[in-house]
Amino acid sequence: MIKFFCFAVLTALAGCNRDPQYYFEEGNRQASAGRFEEAIANYNQAVILKRGFPEVLTSRGLVYEKMGDRQKAVLDYKKAIDAAPSYMPAYNNLAAIYLEEGTYQEAYKYLTSAIQLDPEYIYARLNRGILFYHKGDCAAAVPDLSRVIAKDASMGLALYYRGLCYRKMRNLTGELGDFSALLALDKKSATAWFETGRSKLSFGDYAGAAEDLQKAVQLKAGVYGYHYALARALAKLGNYNGALATADKTLELKNDYAPAYALKGDIFARMKNKAGAVEQYLKAAELAPENASFYRALAASLEQKRPQPAPKKHKGGRNSRSR
């Protein structure tokens, strides 16, 4: 989600430090430096001198957010909207609060109001697309996100969420295209390498997936999901020792992650280590009760059956008699 400080163009103040613009710019400078109390004091002074100053109210609201006071932030954003109903950043920032809180109906209301006032305001479309994604409505999310990308192809968040939507919609080509575009924007993004790697896994490009996921791990080694995905790719390539080592790294980072134990079970099964596989499947079942029956079934399928004794044969044939 994108939010805004409202930085004004510098104007000549003729040395008058009682101009509200002066206090606005001072507040912005202090907010950018993390001096939030000083920023609030300057914004307060600007509002005293110019009531209903939407840029100041919006910037003060964002500072309140950074200070953890969302209630005051909401009040400031609403004041800005009341003072200037066409001032888009206030709608966007207010909706972003509701979106982060999961209050989707309120978020939708303000984002849609902004879009109705200005259909080309891409930040409201971006946040509304993200809202639709979180609601599980990718059919509604994709048009908003696509409009953002058409207007600004460098909007990484739009590419990211549209890629996630395409993944949910089983549009593998669209998914890989968006994540590849995201990666082209930032080669140092561990998230972008991870998502392209996951997409290549879905495509069956296991070598490409392993390469991309390895880069994600190198950039951000503390994410268990990155290691797990890499372990899956290595297992698909038949690099079982590497896959096991990477799965173990996953479990070092998150020791109760059932899918990693299940993956180790799959790998041991492929290596013909039935006892090891059964042990891993049962551990996964213990950690994930909701999937326990599935994991136990995998374990049961590998347990050796006791050999049945062969039927005894009688001497003399079936109809022999003793004499």
Coordinates of C-alpha atoms in Angstrom, one line a residue:
M1 CA 0.0 0.0 0.0
I2 CA 1.2 3.5 -0.8
K3 CA 0.7 6.5 1.5
F4 CA 1.7 10.1 1.2
F5 CA 3.4 12.9 2.9
C6 CA 2.2 16.0 1.1
F7 CA 5.4 17.8 0.1
A8 CA 4.6 21.3 -1.3
V9 CA 6.6 23.1 -3.8
L10 CA 8.9 25.6 -2.1
T11 CA 7.7 29.2 -2.4
A12 CA 9.2 32.5 -1.5
L13 CA 8.1 33.4 2.0
A14 CA 9.6 37.0 2.2
G15 CA 11.0 36.2 5.6
C16 CA 7.6 35.8 7.2
N17 CA 7.7 32.8 9.5
R18 CA 4.0 33.3 10.3
D19 CA 3.0 32.0 6.8
P20 CA 1.3 28.6 7.2
Q21 CA 3.3 27.4 4.3
Y22 CA 6.5 27.9 6.3
Y23 CA 5.2 25.7 9.2
F24 CA 4.0 23.1 6.7
E25 CA 7.4 22.8 5.1
E26 CA 9.1 22.8 8.5
G27 CA 6.8 20.0 9.6
N28 CA 7.6 18.0 6.5
R29 CA 11.4 18.5 7.0
Q30 CA 11.1 17.3 10.6
A31 CA 8.8 14.4 9.8
S32 CA 11.3 13.2 7.1
A33 CA 14.1 13.3 9.8
G34 CA 11.9 11.3 12.2
R35 CA 11.4 14.2 14.6
F36 CA 7.7 13.6 14.9
E37 CA 6.8 15.7 17.9
E38 CA 8.4 18.8 16.3
A39 CA 6.6 18.0 13.0
I40 CA 3.3 17.9 14.8
A41 CA 3.9 21.2 16.5
N42 CA 4.6 22.9 13.2
Y43 CA 1.6 21.3 11.5
N44 CA -0.5 22.5 14.4
Q45 CA 0.7 26.0 13.9
A46 CA 0.0 25.8 10.1
V47 CA -3.6 24.7 10.8
I48 CA -4.1 27.5 13.3
L49 CA -3.1 30.0 10.6
K50 CA -5.0 28.3 7.8
R51 CA -8.0 26.2 8.8
G52 CA -8.8 23.4 6.5
F53 CA -5.3 23.1 5.0
P54 CA -5.7 19.6 3.4
E55 CA -2.0 19.0 2.7
V56 CA -1.1 19.8 6.3
L57 CA -4.0 17.6 7.8
T58 CA -2.9 14.7 5.6
S59 CA 0.7 15.0 6.5
R60 CA -0.1 15.3 10.2
G61 CA -2.3 12.3 9.9
L62 CA 0.5 10.2 8.5
V63 CA 2.8 11.3 11.3
Y64 CA 0.2 10.3 13.8
E65 CA 0.1 6.9 12.1
K66 CA 3.9 6.6 12.4
M67 CA 3.5 7.5 16.1
G68 CA 1.0 4.7 16.5
D69 CA -2.1 6.9 17.0
R70 CA -4.4 5.7 14.2
Q71 CA -7.5 7.3 15.8
K72 CA -6.0 10.8 15.4
A73 CA -4.8 9.9 11.9
V74 CA -8.3 8.9 10.8
L75 CA -9.7 12.2 12.2
D76 CA -7.1 14.2 10.3
Y77 CA -7.8 12.4 7.0
K78 CA -11.5 12.9 7.4
K79 CA -11.0 16.6 8.2
A80 CA -8.9 16.9 5.0
I81 CA -11.7 15.3 2.9
D82 CA -14.3 17.6 4.5
A83 CA -12.1 20.6 3.8
A84 CA -11.2 19.6 0.2
P85 CA -13.4 16.8 -1.2
S86 CA -11.3 16.6 -4.3
Y87 CA -8.0 16.1 -2.4
M88 CA -7.0 12.5 -3.3
P89 CA -4.2 11.6 -0.9
A90 CA -6.5 12.0 2.1
Y91 CA -8.9 9.4 0.6
N92 CA -6.0 7.1 -0.2
N93 CA -4.3 7.3 3.3
L94 CA -7.6 6.9 5.1
A95 CA -8.6 3.8 3.1
A96 CA -5.1 2.3 3.6
I97 CA -5.7 2.4 7.4
Y98 CA -9.0 0.6 7.0
L99 CA -7.4 -1.9 4.6
E100 CA -4.6 -2.7 7.1
E101 CA -7.2 -3.2 9.8
G102 CA -9.2 -5.5 7.7
T103 CA -12.2 -3.1 7.6
Y104 CA -12.7 -3.7 3.9
Q105 CA -16.1 -2.1 3.5
E106 CA -14.9 1.3 4.7
A107 CA -11.7 1.0 2.7
Y108 CA -13.7 0.2 -0.4
K109 CA -16.0 3.2 0.2
Y110 CA -13.2 5.8 0.3
L111 CA -11.1 4.3 -2.5
T112 CA -14.2 4.1 -4.8
S113 CA -15.1 7.7 -3.9
A114 CA -11.6 8.8 -4.9
I115 CA -11.8 6.8 -8.2
Q116 CA -15.2 8.3 -9.0
L117 CA -13.7 11.8 -8.5
D118 CA -10.6 11.0 -10.5
P119 CA -10.6 7.8 -12.5
E120 CA -6.9 8.2 -13.3
Y121 CA -5.8 8.4 -9.7
I122 CA -3.7 5.3 -9.8
Y123 CA -2.9 5.1 -6.1
A124 CA -6.6 4.6 -5.2
R125 CA -6.8 1.9 -8.0
L126 CA -3.7 0.2 -6.6
N127 CA -5.0 0.1 -3.1
R128 CA -8.4 -1.0 -4.3
G129 CA -6.8 -3.8 -6.3
I130 CA -4.9 -4.9 -3.2
L131 CA -8.2 -4.8 -1.2
F132 CA -9.9 -7.0 -3.8
Y133 CA -7.0 -9.5 -3.6
H134 CA -7.2 -9.7 0.2
K135 CA -11.0 -10.3 -0.2
G136 CA -10.2 -13.2 -2.5
D137 CA -11.8 -11.4 -5.5
C138 CA -9.1 -11.5 -8.1
A139 CA -11.6 -11.1 -11.0
A140 CA -12.2 -7.6 -9.6
A141 CA -8.5 -7.0 -8.6
V142 CA -6.9 -7.6 -12.0
P143 CA -8.7 -4.8 -13.9
D144 CA -7.7 -2.2 -11.3
L145 CA -4.1 -3.4 -11.1
S146 CA -3.9 -3.7 -14.9
R147 CA -5.0 -0.1 -15.2
V148 CA -2.2 1.0 -12.8
I149 CA 0.4 -1.0 -14.7
A150 CA -0.8 0.5 -18.0
K151 CA -0.3 3.9 -16.6
D152 CA 3.0 3.2 -14.8
A153 CA 4.7 -0.1 -15.6
S154 CA 7.2 0.6 -12.8
M155 CA 4.6 0.2 -10.1
G156 CA 6.0 -2.8 -8.4
L157 CA 3.2 -3.4 -5.9
A158 CA 0.7 -3.6 -8.8
L159 CA 2.9 -6.2 -10.6
Y160 CA 3.3 -8.2 -7.4
Y161 CA -0.4 -8.4 -6.5
R162 CA -1.5 -9.0 -10.1
G163 CA 1.1 -11.8 -10.2
L164 CA -0.4 -13.3 -7.1
C165 CA -3.9 -13.0 -8.6
Y166 CA -2.8 -14.7 -11.8
R167 CA -1.3 -17.5 -9.6
K168 CA -4.7 -18.0 -7.9
M169 CA -6.4 -17.9 -11.3
R170 CA -4.0 -20.6 -12.7
N171 CA -2.7 -18.1 -15.3
L172 CA 0.9 -19.3 -15.3
T173 CA 2.0 -17.2 -18.2
G174 CA 0.6 -14.0 -16.6
E175 CA 2.0 -15.0 -13.3
L176 CA 5.6 -15.5 -14.5
G177 CA 5.4 -12.4 -16.7
D178 CA 4.5 -10.2 -13.8
F179 CA 7.0 -11.6 -11.4
S180 CA 9.7 -11.4 -14.1
A181 CA 8.8 -7.7 -14.7
L182 CA 9.0 -7.2 -11.0
L183 CA 12.4 -8.7 -10.9
A184 CA 13.5 -6.5 -13.8
L185 CA 12.7 -3.5 -11.7
D186 CA 14.9 -4.6 -8.8
K187 CA 17.5 -7.3 -9.1
K188 CA 18.2 -7.0 -5.4
S189 CA 14.6 -7.9 -4.3
A190 CA 14.6 -11.3 -2.6
T191 CA 10.8 -11.3 -2.9
A192 CA 11.0 -10.9 -6.7
W193 CA 13.5 -13.8 -7.0
F194 CA 11.4 -15.9 -4.7
E195 CA 8.2 -15.4 -6.7
T196 CA 9.8 -16.0 -10.1
G197 CA 11.3 -19.2 -8.6
R198 CA 7.9 -20.3 -7.4
S199 CA 6.4 -19.6 -10.8
K200 CA 9.1 -21.6 -12.6
L201 CA 8.4 -24.5 -10.2
S202 CA 4.8 -24.4 -11.4
F203 CA 6.0 -24.4 -15.0
G204 CA 8.3 -27.4 -14.4
D205 CA 11.4 -25.4 -15.0
Y206 CA 13.1 -26.9 -11.9
A207 CA 16.7 -25.8 -12.8
G208 CA 15.5 -22.2 -13.3
A209 CA 13.5 -22.3 -10.1
A210 CA 16.4 -23.6 -8.1
E211 CA 18.7 -20.8 -9.5
D212 CA 16.2 -18.1 -8.7
L213 CA 15.3 -19.4 -5.2
Q214 CA 19.0 -19.7 -4.4
K215 CA 19.4 -16.0 -5.1
A216 CA 16.4 -15.3 -2.9
V217 CA 18.1 -17.2 -0.1
Q218 CA 21.4 -15.4 -0.6
L219 CA 19.6 -12.0 -0.4
K220 CA 17.5 -12.9 2.6
A221 CA 18.6 -16.1 4.4
G222 CA 16.3 -15.9 7.4
V223 CA 13.0 -16.7 5.6
Y224 CA 12.0 -20.3 6.1
G225 CA 9.7 -20.3 3.1
Y226 CA 12.5 -19.4 0.8
H227 CA 14.5 -22.4 1.9
Y228 CA 11.5 -24.7 1.7
A229 CA 10.8 -23.7 -1.9
L230 CA 14.5 -24.2 -2.8
A231 CA 14.4 -27.7 -1.2
R232 CA 11.4 -28.6 -3.3
A233 CA 13.2 -27.5 -6.5
L234 CA 16.3 -29.4 -5.6
A235 CA 14.2 -32.5 -4.9
K236 CA 12.6 -32.2 -8.3
L237 CA 16.0 -32.1 -9.8
G238 CA 17.0 -35.3 -8.1
N239 CA 19.6 -33.5 -5.8
Y240 CA 18.3 -35.3 -2.8
N241 CA 21.2 -34.6 -0.4
G242 CA 21.0 -30.9 -1.2
A243 CA 17.2 -31.0 -0.8
L244 CA 17.5 -32.7 2.6
A245 CA 20.1 -30.2 3.8
T246 CA 17.9 -27.3 2.7
A247 CA 14.8 -28.8 4.3
D248 CA 16.8 -29.1 7.5
K249 CA 17.7 -25.4 7.2
T250 CA 14.0 -24.7 6.8
L251 CA 13.4 -26.5 10.1
E252 CA 16.1 -24.7 11.9
L253 CA 14.2 -21.5 11.1
K254 CA 10.8 -22.9 11.8
N255 CA 10.9 -26.3 13.7
D256 CA 7.2 -26.9 13.6
Y257 CA 6.8 -26.5 9.8
A258 CA 5.0 -29.7 8.9
P259 CA 5.4 -29.4 5.1
A260 CA 9.2 -29.5 5.5
Y261 CA 8.9 -32.8 7.4
A262 CA 6.6 -34.1 4.7
L263 CA 9.0 -33.1 2.0
K264 CA 11.8 -34.9 3.8
G265 CA 9.5 -37.9 3.9
D266 CA 9.0 -37.7 0.1
I267 CA 12.8 -37.5 -0.4
F268 CA 13.5 -40.5 1.8
A269 CA 10.8 -42.4 0.0
R270 CA 12.5 -41.7 -3.3
M271 CA 15.8 -42.7 -1.8
K272 CA 14.2 -46.1 -0.8
N273 CA 14.7 -45.2 2.9
K274 CA 11.3 -46.3 4.0
A275 CA 11.9 -46.1 7.7
G276 CA 13.2 -42.6 7.4
A277 CA 10.2 -41.6 5.3
V278 CA 7.7 -43.0 7.7
E279 CA 9.3 -41.2 10.6
Q280 CA 9.1 -37.9 8.7
Y281 CA 5.5 -38.4 7.7
L282 CA 4.4 -39.2 11.2
K283 CA 6.2 -36.1 12.5
A284 CA 4.3 -34.0 9.9
A285 CA 1.0 -35.6 11.1
E286 CA 1.8 -34.8 14.7
L287 CA 2.4 -31.1 13.8
A288 CA -0.5 -30.7 11.4
P289 CA -3.6 -32.4 12.8
E290 CA -5.7 -31.0 9.9
N291 CA -3.6 -33.0 7.5
A292 CA -2.8 -35.9 9.8
S293 CA -4.9 -38.5 7.9
F294 CA -3.1 -37.7 4.6
Y295 CA 0.4 -37.9 6.2
R296 CA -0.4 -41.1 8.1
A297 CA -1.7 -42.7 4.9
L298 CA 1.6 -41.9 3.2
A299 CA 3.4 -43.5 6.1
A300 CA 1.1 -46.6 6.1
S301 CA 1.7 -47.1 2.4
L302 CA 5.4 -47.5 3.0
E303 CA 5.3 -49.8 6.0
Q304 CA 6.5 -53.3 5.1
K305 CA 3.9 -55.9 5.2
R306 CA 4.7 -59.1 7.1
P307 CA 5.3 -61.9 4.7
Q308 CA 2.5 -64.5 4.7
P309 CA 3.6 -68.1 5.3
A310 CA 3.2 -70.4 2.3
P311 CA 0.4 -73.0 2.5
K312 CA 1.7 -76.4 3.6
K313 CA 1.7 -79.3 1.1
H314 CA 0.7 -82.8 2.2
K315 CA 2.7 -85.7 1.0
G316 CA 0.9 -88.0 -1.3
G317 CA -1.4 -85.5 -2.7
R318 CA -4.8 -84.1 -1.8
N319 CA -6.6 -87.5 -1.6
S320 CA -3.8 -89.5 0.2
R321 CA -4.9 -91.9 2.8
S322 CA -2.9 -93.7 5.5
R323 CA -2.9 -97.4 5.4

